[in-house]
PDB file of C-alpha atoms in Angstrom:
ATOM      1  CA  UNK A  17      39.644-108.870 166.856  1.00 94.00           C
ATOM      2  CA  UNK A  18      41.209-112.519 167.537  1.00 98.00           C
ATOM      3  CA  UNK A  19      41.998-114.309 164.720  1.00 98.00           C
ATOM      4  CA  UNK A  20      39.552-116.671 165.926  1.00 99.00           C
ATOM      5  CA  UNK A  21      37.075-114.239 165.802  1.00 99.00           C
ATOM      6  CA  UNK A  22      37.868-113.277 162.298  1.00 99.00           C
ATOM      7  CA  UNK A  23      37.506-116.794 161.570  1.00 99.00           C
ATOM      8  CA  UNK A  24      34.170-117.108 163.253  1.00 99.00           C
ATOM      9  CA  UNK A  25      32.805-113.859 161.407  1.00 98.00           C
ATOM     10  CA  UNK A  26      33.589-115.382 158.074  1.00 99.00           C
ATOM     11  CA  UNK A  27      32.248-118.926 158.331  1.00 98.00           C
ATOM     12  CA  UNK A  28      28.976-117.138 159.371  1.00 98.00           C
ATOM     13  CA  UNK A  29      29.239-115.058 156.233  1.00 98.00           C
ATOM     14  CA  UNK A  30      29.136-118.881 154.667  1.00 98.00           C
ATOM     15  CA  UNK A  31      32.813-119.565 153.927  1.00 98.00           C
ATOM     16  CA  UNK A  32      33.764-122.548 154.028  1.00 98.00           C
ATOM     17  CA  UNK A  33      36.041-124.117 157.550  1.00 98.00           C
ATOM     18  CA  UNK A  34      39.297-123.884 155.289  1.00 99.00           C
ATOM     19  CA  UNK A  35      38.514-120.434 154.301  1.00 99.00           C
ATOM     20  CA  UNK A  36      37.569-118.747 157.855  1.00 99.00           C
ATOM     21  CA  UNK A  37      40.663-120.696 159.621  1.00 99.00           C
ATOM     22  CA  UNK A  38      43.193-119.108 157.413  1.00 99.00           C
ATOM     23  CA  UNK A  39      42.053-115.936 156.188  1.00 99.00           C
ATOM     24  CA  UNK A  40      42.958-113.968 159.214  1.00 98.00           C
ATOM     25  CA  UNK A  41      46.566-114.082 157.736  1.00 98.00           C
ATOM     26  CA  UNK A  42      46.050-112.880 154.193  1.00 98.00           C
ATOM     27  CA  UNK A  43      48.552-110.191 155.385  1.00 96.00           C
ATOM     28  CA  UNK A  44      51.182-111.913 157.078  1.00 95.00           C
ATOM     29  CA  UNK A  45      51.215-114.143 153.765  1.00 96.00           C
ATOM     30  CA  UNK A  46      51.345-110.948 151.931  1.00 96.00           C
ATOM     31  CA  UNK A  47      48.120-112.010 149.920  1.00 98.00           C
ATOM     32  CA  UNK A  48      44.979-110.217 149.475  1.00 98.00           C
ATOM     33  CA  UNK A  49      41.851-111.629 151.302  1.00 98.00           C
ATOM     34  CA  UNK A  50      40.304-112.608 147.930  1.00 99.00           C
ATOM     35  CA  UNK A  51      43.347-114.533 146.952  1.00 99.00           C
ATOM     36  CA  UNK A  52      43.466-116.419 150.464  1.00 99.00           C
ATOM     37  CA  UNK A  53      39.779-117.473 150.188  1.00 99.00           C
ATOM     38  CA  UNK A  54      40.170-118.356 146.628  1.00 99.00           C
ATOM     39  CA  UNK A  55      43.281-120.817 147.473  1.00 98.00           C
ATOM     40  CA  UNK A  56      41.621-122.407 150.262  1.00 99.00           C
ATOM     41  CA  UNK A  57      38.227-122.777 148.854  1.00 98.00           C
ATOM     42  CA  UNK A  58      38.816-126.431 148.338  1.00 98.00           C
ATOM     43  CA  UNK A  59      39.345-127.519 151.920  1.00 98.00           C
ATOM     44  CA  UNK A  60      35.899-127.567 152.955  1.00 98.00           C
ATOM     45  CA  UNK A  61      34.079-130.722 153.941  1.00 98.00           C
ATOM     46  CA  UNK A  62      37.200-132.190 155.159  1.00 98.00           C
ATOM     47  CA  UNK A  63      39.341-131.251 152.190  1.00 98.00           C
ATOM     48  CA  UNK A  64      36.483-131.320 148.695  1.00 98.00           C
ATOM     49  CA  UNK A  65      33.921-132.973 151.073  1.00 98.00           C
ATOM     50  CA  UNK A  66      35.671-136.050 151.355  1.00 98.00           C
ATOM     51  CA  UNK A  67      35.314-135.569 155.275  1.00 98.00           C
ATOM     52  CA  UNK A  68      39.061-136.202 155.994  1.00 99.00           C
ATOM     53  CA  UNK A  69      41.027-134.208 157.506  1.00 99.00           C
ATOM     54  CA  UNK A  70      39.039-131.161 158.718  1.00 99.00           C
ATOM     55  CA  UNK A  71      39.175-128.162 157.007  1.00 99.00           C
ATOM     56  CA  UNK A  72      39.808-126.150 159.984  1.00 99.00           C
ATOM     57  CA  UNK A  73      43.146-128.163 160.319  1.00 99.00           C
ATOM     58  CA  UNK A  74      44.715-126.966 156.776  1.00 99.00           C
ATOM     59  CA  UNK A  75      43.328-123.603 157.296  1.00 99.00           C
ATOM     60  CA  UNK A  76      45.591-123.696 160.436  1.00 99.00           C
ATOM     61  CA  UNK A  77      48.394-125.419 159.235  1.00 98.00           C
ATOM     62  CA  UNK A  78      48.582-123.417 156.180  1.00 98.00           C
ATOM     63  CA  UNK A  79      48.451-120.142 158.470  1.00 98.00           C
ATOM     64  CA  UNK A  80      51.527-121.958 160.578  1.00 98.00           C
ATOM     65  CA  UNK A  81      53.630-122.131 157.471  1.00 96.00           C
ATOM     66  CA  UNK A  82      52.911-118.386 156.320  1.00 96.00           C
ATOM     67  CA  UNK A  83      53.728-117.132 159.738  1.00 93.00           C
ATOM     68  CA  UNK A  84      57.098-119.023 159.998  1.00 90.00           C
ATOM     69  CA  UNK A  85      57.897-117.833 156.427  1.00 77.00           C
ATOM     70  CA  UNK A  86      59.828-118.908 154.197  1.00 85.00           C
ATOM     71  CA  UNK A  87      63.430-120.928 154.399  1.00 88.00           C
ATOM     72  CA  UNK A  88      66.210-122.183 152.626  1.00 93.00           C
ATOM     73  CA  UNK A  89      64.404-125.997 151.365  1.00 93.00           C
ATOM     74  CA  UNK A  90      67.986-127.346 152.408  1.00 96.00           C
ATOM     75  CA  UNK A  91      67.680-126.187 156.125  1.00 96.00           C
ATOM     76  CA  UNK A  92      66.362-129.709 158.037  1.00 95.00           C
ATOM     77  CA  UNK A  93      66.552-127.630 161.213  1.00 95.00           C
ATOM     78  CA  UNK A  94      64.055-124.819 160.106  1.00 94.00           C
ATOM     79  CA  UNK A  95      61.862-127.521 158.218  1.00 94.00           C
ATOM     80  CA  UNK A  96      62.186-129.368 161.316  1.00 95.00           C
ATOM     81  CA  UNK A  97      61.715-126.708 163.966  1.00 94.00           C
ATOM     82  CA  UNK A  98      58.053-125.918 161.555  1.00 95.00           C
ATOM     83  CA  UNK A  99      57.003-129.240 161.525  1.00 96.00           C
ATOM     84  CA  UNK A 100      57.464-129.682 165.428  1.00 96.00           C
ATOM     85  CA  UNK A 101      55.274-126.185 165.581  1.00 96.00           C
ATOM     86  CA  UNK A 102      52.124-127.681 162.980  1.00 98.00           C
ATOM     87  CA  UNK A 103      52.153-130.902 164.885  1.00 98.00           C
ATOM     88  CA  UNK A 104      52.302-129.295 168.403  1.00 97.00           C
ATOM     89  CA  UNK A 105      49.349-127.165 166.858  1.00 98.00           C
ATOM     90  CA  UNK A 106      47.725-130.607 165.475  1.00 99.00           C
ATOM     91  CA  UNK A 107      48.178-132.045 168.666  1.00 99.00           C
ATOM     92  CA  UNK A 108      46.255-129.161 170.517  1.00 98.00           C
ATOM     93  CA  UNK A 109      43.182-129.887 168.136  1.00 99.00           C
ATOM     94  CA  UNK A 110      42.930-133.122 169.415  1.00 99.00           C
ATOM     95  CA  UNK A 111      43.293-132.736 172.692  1.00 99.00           C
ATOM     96  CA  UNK A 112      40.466-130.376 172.438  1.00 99.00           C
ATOM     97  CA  UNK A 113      38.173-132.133 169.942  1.00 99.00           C
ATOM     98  CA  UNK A 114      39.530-135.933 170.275  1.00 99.00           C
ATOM     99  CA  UNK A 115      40.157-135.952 166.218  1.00 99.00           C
ATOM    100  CA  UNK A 116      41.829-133.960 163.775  1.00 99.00           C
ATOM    101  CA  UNK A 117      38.922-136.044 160.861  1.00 99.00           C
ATOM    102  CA  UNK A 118      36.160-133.872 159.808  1.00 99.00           C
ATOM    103  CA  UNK A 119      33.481-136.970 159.553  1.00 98.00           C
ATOM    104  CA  UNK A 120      34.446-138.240 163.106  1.00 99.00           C
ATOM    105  CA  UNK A 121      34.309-134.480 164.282  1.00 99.00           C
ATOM    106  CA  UNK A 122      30.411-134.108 162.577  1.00 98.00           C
ATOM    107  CA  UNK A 123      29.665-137.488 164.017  1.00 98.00           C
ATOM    108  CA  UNK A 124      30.418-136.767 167.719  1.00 97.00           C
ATOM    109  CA  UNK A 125      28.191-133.639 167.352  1.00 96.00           C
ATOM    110  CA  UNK A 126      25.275-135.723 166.182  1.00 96.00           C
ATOM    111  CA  UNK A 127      25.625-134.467 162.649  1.00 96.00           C
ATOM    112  CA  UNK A 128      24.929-136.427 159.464  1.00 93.00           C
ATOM    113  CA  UNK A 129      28.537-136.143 157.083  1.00 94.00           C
ATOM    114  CA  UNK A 130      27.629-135.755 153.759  1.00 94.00           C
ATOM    115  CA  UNK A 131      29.759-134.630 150.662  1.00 95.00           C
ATOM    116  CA  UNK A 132      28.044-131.631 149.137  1.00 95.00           C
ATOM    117  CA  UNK A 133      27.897-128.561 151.502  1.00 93.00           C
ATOM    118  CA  UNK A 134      24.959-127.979 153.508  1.00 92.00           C
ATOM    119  CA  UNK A 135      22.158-124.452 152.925  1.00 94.00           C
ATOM    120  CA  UNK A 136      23.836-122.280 155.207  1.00 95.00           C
ATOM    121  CA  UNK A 137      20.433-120.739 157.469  1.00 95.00           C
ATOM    122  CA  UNK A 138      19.767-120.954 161.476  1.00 94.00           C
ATOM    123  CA  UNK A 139      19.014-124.052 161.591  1.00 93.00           C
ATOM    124  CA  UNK A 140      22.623-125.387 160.212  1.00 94.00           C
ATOM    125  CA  UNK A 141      24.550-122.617 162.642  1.00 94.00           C
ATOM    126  CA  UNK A 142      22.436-124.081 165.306  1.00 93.00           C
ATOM    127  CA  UNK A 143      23.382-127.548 164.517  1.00 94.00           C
ATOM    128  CA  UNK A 144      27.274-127.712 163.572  1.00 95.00           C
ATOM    129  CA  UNK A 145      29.955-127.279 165.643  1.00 98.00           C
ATOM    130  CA  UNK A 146      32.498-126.337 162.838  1.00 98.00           C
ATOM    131  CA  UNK A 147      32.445-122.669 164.023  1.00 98.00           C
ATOM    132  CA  UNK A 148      34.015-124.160 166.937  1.00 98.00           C
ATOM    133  CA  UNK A 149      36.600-125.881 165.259  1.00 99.00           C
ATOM    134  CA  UNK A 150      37.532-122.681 162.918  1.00 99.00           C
ATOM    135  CA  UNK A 151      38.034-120.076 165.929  1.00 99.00           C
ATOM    136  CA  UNK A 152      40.082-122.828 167.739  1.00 99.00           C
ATOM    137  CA  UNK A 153      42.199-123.604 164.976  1.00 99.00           C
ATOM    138  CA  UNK A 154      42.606-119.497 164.123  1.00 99.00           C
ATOM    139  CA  UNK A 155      43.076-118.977 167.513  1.00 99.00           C
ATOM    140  CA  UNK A 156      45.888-121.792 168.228  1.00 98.00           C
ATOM    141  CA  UNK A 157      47.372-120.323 164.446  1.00 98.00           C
ATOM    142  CA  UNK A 158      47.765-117.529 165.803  1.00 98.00           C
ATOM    143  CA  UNK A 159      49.447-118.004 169.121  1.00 97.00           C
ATOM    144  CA  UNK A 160      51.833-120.523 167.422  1.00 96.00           C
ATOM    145  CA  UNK A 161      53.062-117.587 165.205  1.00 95.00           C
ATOM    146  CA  UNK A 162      53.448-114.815 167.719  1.00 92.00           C
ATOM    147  CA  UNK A 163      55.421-117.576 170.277  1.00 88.00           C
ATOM    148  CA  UNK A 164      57.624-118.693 167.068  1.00 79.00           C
ATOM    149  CA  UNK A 165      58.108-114.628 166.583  1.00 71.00           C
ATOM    150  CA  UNK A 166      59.338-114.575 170.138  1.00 66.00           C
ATOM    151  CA  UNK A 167      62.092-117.013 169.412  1.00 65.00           C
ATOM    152  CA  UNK A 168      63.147-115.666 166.858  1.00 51.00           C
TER     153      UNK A 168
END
């Protein structure tokens, strides 16, 4: 299974965007599933259903910074190197979607952005794109890591 697919899978389970984009690397984090969805339970809605920056987004960018591991905080040139690799990632969201903002992303889809989260049946799966968003950002996660472990 893609990463994306794991993603996908879990958001239908009724996790939130943050949660299915980044649990797929509970083990490259060396976390437990539980502990992954527990930290990123927040990042729905566009981060707390503020409808900012899309959940999706941190789930990937958070997946990003697991992968590349850790590094000496004084080292501009691995800092650097990551941040070049989440905004090429960033950059790949929007050239898919057109935004990286969860409200703009609901809006283009013809869905109503509201803070609470939405009863999770057929007729919301039918309706929001978001599973979209999580397998792409999963997806792109994941081929950022395994091209970063080629370089390495």
């Amino acid at each position: 299974m893609s990463a994306g697919d794991v993603a996908v899978d879990y958001f239908c389970k009724g996790y939130n965007c943050g949660q299915s984009a980044s649990v797929a690397f509970a083990g490259i984090a060396g976390l437990e599933v539980e502990r992954v969805l527990s930290m990123m339970a927040g990042f729905g809605g566009g981060i707390g259903g503020t409808r900012e920056l899309c959940g999706a987004v941190s789930g990937m960018v958070w997946a990003i910074g697991a992968g590349f591991g850790e590094y000496d905080p004084q080292d501009n040139e691995a800092k650097t190197r990551l941040y070049k690799i989440v905004r090429a990632a960033i950059d790949e969201f929007k050239a898919e979607f057109g935004t990286t903002c969860c409200r703009d992303l609901l809006l283009s889809a013809g869905c109503l952005p509201k803070p609470d989260p939405s009863v999770r049946n057929a007729e919301y799966y039918a309706k929001r794109p978001c599973a979209h968003f999580v397998r792409f950002a999963a997806d792109c996660a994941e081929h950022c890591i395994r091209d970063t472990e080629k370089q390495v």
